[in-house]
PDB file of C-alpha atoms and ligand atoms in Angstrom:
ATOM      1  CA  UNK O   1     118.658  97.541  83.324  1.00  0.00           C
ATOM      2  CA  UNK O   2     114.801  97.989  82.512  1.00  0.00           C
ATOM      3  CA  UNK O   3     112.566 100.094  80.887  1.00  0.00           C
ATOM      4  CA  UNK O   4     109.864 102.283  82.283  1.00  0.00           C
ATOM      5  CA  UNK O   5     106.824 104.269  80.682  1.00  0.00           C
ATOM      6  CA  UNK O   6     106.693 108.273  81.506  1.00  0.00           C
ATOM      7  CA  UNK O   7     102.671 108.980  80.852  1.00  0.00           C
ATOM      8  CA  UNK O   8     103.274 112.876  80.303  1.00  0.00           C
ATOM      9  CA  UNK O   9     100.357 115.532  81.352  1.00  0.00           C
ATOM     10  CA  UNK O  10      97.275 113.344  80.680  1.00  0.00           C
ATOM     11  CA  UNK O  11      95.069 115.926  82.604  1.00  0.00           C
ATOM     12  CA  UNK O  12      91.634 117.180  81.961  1.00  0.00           C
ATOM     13  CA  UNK O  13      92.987 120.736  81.031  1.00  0.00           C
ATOM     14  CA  UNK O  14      94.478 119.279  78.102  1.00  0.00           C
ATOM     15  CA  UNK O  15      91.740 117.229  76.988  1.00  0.00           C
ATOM     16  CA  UNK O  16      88.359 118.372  75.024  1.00  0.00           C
ATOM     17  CA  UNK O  17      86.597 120.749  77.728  1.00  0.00           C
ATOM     18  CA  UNK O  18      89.413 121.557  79.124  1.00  0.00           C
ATOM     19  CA  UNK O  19      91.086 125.118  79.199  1.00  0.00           C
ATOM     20  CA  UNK O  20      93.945 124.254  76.746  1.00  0.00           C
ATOM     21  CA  UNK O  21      92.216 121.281  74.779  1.00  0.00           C
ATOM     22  CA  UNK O  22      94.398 119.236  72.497  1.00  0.00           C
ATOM     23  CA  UNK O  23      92.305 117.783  69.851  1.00  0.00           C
ATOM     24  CA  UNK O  24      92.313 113.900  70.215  1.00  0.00           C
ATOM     25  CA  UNK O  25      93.745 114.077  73.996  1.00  0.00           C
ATOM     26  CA  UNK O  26      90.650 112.234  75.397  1.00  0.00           C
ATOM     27  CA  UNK O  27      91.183 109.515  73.097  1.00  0.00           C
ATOM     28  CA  UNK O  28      94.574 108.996  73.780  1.00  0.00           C
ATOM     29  CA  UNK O  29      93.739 109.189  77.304  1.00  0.00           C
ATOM     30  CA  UNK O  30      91.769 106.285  76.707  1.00  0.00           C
ATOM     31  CA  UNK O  31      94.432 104.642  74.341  1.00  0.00           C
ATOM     32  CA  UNK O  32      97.232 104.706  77.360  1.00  0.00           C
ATOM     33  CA  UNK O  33      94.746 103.455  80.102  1.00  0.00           C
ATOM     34  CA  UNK O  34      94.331 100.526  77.554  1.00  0.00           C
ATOM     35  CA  UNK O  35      98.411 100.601  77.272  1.00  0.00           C
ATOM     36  CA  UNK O  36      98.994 100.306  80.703  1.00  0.00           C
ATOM     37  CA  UNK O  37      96.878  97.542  81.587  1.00  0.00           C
ATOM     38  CA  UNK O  38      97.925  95.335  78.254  1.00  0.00           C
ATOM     39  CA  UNK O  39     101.490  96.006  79.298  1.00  0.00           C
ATOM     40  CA  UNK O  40     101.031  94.922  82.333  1.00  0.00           C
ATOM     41  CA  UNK O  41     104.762  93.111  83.471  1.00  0.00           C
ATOM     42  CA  UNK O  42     105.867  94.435  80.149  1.00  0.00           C
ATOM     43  CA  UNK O  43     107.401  97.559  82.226  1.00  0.00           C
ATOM     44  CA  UNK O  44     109.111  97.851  84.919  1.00  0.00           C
ATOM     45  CA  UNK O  45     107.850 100.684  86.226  1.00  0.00           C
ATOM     46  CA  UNK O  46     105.293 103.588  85.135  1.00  0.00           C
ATOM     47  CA  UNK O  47     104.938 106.539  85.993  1.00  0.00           C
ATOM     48  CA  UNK O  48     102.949 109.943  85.236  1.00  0.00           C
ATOM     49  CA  UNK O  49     103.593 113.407  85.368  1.00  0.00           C
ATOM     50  CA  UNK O  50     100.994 116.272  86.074  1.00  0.00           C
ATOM     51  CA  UNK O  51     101.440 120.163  85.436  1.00  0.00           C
ATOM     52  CA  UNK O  52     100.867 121.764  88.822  1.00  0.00           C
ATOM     53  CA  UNK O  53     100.752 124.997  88.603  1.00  0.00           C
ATOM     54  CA  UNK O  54     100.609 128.001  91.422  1.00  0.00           C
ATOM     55  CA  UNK O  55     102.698 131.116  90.079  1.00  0.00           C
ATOM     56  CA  UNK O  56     104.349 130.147  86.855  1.00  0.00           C
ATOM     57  CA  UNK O  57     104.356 133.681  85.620  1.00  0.00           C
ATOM     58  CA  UNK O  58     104.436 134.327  82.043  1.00  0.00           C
ATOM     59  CA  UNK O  59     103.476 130.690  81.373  1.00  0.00           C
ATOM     60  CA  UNK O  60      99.937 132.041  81.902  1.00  0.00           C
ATOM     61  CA  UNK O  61      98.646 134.497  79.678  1.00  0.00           C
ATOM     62  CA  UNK O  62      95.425 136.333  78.739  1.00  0.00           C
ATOM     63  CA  UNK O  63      96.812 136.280  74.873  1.00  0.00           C
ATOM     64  CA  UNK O  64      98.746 133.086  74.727  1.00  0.00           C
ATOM     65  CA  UNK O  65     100.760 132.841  71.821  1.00  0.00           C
ATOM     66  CA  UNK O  66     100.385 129.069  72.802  1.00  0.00           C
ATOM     67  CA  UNK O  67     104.341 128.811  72.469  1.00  0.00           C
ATOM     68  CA  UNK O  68     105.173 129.677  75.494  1.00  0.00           C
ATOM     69  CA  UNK O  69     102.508 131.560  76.968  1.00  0.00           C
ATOM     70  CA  UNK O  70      98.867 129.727  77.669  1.00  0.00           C
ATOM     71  CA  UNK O  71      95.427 129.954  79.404  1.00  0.00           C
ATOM     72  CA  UNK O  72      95.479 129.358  83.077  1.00  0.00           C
ATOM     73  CA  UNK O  73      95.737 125.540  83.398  1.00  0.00           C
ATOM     74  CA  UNK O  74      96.779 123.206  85.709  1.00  0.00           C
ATOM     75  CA  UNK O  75      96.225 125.214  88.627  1.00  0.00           C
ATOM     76  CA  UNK O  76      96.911 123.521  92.043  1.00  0.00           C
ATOM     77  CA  UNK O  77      93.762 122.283  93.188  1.00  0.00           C
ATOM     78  CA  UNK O  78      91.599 122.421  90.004  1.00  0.00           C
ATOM     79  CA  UNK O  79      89.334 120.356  88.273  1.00  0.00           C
ATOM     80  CA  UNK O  80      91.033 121.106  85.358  1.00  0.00           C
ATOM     81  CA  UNK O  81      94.711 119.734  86.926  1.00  0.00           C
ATOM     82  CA  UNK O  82      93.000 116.538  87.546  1.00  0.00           C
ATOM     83  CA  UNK O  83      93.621 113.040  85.258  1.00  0.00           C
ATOM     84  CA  UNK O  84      91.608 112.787  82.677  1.00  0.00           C
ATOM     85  CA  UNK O  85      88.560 110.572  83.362  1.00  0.00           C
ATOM     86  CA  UNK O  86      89.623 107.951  80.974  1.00  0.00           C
ATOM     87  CA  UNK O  87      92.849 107.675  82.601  1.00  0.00           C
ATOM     88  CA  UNK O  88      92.495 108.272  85.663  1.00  0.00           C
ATOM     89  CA  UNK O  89      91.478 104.565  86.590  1.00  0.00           C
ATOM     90  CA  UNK O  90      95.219 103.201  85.659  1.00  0.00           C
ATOM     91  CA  UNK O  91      96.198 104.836  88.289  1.00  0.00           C
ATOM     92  CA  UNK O  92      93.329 104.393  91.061  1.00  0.00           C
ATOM     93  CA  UNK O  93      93.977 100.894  89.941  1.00  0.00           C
ATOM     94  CA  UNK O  94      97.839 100.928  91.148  1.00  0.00           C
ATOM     95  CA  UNK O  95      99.188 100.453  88.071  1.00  0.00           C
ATOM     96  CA  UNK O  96     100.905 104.074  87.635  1.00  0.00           C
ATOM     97  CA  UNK O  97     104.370 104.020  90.335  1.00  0.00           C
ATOM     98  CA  UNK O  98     104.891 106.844  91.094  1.00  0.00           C
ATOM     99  CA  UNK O  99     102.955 110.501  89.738  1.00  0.00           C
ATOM    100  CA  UNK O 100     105.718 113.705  89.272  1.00  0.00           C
ATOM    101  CA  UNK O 101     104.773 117.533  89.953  1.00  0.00           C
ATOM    102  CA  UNK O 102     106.074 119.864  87.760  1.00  0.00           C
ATOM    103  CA  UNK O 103     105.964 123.462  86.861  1.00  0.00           C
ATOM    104  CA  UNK O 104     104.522 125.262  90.961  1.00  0.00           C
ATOM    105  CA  UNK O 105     106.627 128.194  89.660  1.00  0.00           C
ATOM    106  CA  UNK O 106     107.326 128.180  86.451  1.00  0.00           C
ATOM    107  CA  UNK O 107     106.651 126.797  82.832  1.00  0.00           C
ATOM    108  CA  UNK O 108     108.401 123.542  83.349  1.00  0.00           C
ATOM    109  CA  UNK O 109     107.634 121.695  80.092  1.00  0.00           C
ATOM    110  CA  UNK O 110     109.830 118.842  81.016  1.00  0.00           C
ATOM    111  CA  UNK O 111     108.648 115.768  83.479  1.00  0.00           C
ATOM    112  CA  UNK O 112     112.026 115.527  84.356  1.00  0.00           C
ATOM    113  CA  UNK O 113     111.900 119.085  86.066  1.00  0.00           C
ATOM    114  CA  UNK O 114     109.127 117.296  88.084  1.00  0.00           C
ATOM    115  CA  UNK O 115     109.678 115.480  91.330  1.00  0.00           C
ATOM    116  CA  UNK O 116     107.416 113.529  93.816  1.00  0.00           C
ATOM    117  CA  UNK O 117     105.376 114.683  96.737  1.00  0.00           C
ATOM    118  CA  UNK O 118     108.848 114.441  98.848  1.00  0.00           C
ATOM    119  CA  UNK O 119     111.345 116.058  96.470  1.00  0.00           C
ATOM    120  CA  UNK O 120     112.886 113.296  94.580  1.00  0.00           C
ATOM    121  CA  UNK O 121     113.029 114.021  90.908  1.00  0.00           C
ATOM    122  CA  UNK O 122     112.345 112.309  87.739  1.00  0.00           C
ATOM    123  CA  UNK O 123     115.568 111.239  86.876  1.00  0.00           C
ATOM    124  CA  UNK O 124     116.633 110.234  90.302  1.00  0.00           C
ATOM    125  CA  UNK O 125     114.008 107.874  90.579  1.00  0.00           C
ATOM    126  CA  UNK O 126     114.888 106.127  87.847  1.00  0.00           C
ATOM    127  CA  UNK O 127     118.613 106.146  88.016  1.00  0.00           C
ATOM    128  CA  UNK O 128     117.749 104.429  91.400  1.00  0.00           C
ATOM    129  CA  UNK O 129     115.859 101.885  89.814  1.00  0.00           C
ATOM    130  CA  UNK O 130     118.172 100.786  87.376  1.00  0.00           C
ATOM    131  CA  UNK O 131     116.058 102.424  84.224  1.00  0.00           C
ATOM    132  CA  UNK O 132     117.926 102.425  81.302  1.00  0.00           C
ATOM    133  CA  UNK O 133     115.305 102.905  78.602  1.00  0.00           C
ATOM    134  CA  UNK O 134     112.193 104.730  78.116  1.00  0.00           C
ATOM    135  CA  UNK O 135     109.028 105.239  76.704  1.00  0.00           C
ATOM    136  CA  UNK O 136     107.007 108.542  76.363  1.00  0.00           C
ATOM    137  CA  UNK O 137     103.703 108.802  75.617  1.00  0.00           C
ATOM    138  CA  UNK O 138     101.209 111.852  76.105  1.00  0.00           C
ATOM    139  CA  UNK O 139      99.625 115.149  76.137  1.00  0.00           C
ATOM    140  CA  UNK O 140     101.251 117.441  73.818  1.00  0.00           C
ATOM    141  CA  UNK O 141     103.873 115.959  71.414  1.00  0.00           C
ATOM    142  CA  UNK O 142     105.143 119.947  70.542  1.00  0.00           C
ATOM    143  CA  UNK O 143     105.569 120.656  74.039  1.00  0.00           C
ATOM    144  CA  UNK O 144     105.755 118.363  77.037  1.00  0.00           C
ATOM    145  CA  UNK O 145     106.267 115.218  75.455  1.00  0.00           C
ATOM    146  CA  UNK O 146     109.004 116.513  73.475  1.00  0.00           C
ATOM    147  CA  UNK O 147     110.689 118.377  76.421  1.00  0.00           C
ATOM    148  CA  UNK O 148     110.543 115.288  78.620  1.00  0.00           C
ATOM    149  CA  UNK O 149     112.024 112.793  75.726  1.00  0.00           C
ATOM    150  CA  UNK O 150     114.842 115.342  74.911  1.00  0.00           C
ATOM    151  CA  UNK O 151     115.628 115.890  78.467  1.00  0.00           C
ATOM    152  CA  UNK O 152     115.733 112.285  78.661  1.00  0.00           C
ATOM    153  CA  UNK O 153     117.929 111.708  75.963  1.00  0.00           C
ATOM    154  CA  UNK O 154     120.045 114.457  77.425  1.00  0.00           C
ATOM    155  CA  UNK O 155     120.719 112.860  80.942  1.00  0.00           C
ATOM    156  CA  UNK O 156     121.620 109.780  79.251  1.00  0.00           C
ATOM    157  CA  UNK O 157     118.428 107.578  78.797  1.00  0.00           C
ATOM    158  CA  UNK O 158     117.816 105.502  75.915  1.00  0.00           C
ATOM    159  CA  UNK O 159     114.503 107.519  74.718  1.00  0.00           C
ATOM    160  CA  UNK O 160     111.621 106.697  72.191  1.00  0.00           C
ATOM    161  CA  UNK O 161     108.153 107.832  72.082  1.00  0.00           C
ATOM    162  CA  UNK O 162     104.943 106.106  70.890  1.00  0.00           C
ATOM    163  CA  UNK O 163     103.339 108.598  68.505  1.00  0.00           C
ATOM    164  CA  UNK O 164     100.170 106.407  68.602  1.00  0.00           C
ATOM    165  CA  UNK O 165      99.712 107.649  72.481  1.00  0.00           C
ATOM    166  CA  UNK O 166     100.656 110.991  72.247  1.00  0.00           C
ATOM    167  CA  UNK O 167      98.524 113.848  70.755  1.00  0.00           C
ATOM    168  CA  UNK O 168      99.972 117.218  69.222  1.00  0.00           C
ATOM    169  CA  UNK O 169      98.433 121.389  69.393  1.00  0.00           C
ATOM    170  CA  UNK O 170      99.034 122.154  65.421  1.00  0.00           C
ATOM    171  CA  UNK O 171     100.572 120.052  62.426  1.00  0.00           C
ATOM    172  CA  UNK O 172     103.534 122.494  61.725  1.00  0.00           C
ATOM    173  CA  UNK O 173     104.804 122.289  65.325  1.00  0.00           C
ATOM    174  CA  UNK O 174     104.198 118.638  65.648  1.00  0.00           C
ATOM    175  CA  UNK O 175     106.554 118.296  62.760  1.00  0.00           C
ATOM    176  CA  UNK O 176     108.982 120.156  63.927  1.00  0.00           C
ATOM    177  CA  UNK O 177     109.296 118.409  67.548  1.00  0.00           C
ATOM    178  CA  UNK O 178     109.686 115.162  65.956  1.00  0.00           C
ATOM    179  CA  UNK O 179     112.352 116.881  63.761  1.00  0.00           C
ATOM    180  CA  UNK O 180     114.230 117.779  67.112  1.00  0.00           C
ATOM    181  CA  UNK O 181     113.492 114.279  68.474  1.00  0.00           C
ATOM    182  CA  UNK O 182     115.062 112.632  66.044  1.00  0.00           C
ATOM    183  CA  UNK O 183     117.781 114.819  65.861  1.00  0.00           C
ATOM    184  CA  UNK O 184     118.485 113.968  69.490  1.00  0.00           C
ATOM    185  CA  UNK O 185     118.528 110.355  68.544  1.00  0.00           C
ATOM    186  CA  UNK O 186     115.026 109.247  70.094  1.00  0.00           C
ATOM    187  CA  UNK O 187     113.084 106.720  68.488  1.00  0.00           C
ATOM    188  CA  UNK O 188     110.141 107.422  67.005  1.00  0.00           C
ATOM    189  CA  UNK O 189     107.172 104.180  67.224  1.00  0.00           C
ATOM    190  CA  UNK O 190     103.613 104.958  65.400  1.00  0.00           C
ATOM    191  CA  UNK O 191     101.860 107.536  63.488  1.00  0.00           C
ATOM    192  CA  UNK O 192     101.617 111.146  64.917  1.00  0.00           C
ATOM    193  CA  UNK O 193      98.082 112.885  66.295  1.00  0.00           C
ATOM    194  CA  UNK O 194      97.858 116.316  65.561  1.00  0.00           C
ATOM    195  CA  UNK O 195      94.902 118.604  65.357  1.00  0.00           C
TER     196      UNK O 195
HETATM  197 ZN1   ZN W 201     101.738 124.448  82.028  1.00  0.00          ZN
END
């Protein structure tokens, strides 16, 4: 049994410029690019997940409560769904596994509703690779990094998230998620981002 990193959402929509910018998400794009190569061997696999959207329906909204409805992001094919610049060369480098598609039709805040290019999801890839324990790091920590470490924790993993990589939407929610987290029994590493 091993443990793998889960990079959540590290896409240019989520950064500064982009249509749902988390404050401090291009720095932590930077910060896991740096993670990833310094952990080199340290893993035994990583992997990343992207928001792909097409038609999630009310996921998208023209007055997002930013809850659970948001700006268009993420669409399939954007600029915007791309990897952030500052992360994107941990993957073009080979160090990122595998990448996981989530959300085509709906809001899908979880990586482990994601699956690869040929179907296989999230937690089927790891279960196949002897994964016991995880790390999540990421863009938000109120939404899709919390959704992915719970659902971890749900379907049995041994979860805990590195607060220094992951950055949050607002203080109050931020709070809250790692309220929930811990509730769930992930560990919590680090200091939290939040805007
Ligand atoms: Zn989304």
């Amino acid at each position: 049994m091993s443990r793998a990193l889960i990079i959540v959402d590290v896409q240019k929509d989520f950064c500064e410029g982009g249509s749902v910018p988390v404050k401090g998400g291009a720095d932590r794009a930077a910060a896991i690019a740096e993670l990833v190569q310094r952990a080199d061997g340290q893993y035994a696999f990583v992997v990343a997940t992207r928001d792909h959207h097409i038609d999630p329906g009310a996921h998208f909204s023209d007055n997002p409560d930013f809850q659970d409805s948001f700006p268009v992001h993420c669409v399939v094919g954007s600029e915007g769904s791309e990897f952030h610049p500052d992360f994107a060369p941990a993957v073009d480098s080979g160090h990122v596994d595998e990448i996981f598609f989530k959300g085509a039709n709906s809001a899908s805040k979880s990586g482990f509703e994601g699956s690869t290019k040929d179907g296989t999801t999230l937690s089927a890839w790891l279960k196949a690779r002897d994964i016991a324990d995880l790390d999540v790091v990421g863009i938000a920590t109120d939404h899709c990094v919390k959704a992915t470490a719970l659902d971890g924790a749900r379907v049995g993993f041994t979860v805990r998230v590195l607060l220094d990589y992951t950055a949050g939407v607002a203080a109050d929610t931020t709070r809250t998620a790692l309220d929930e987290l811990r509730q769930a029994g992930v560990a919590l590493s680090g200091e939290p981002v939040v805007a």
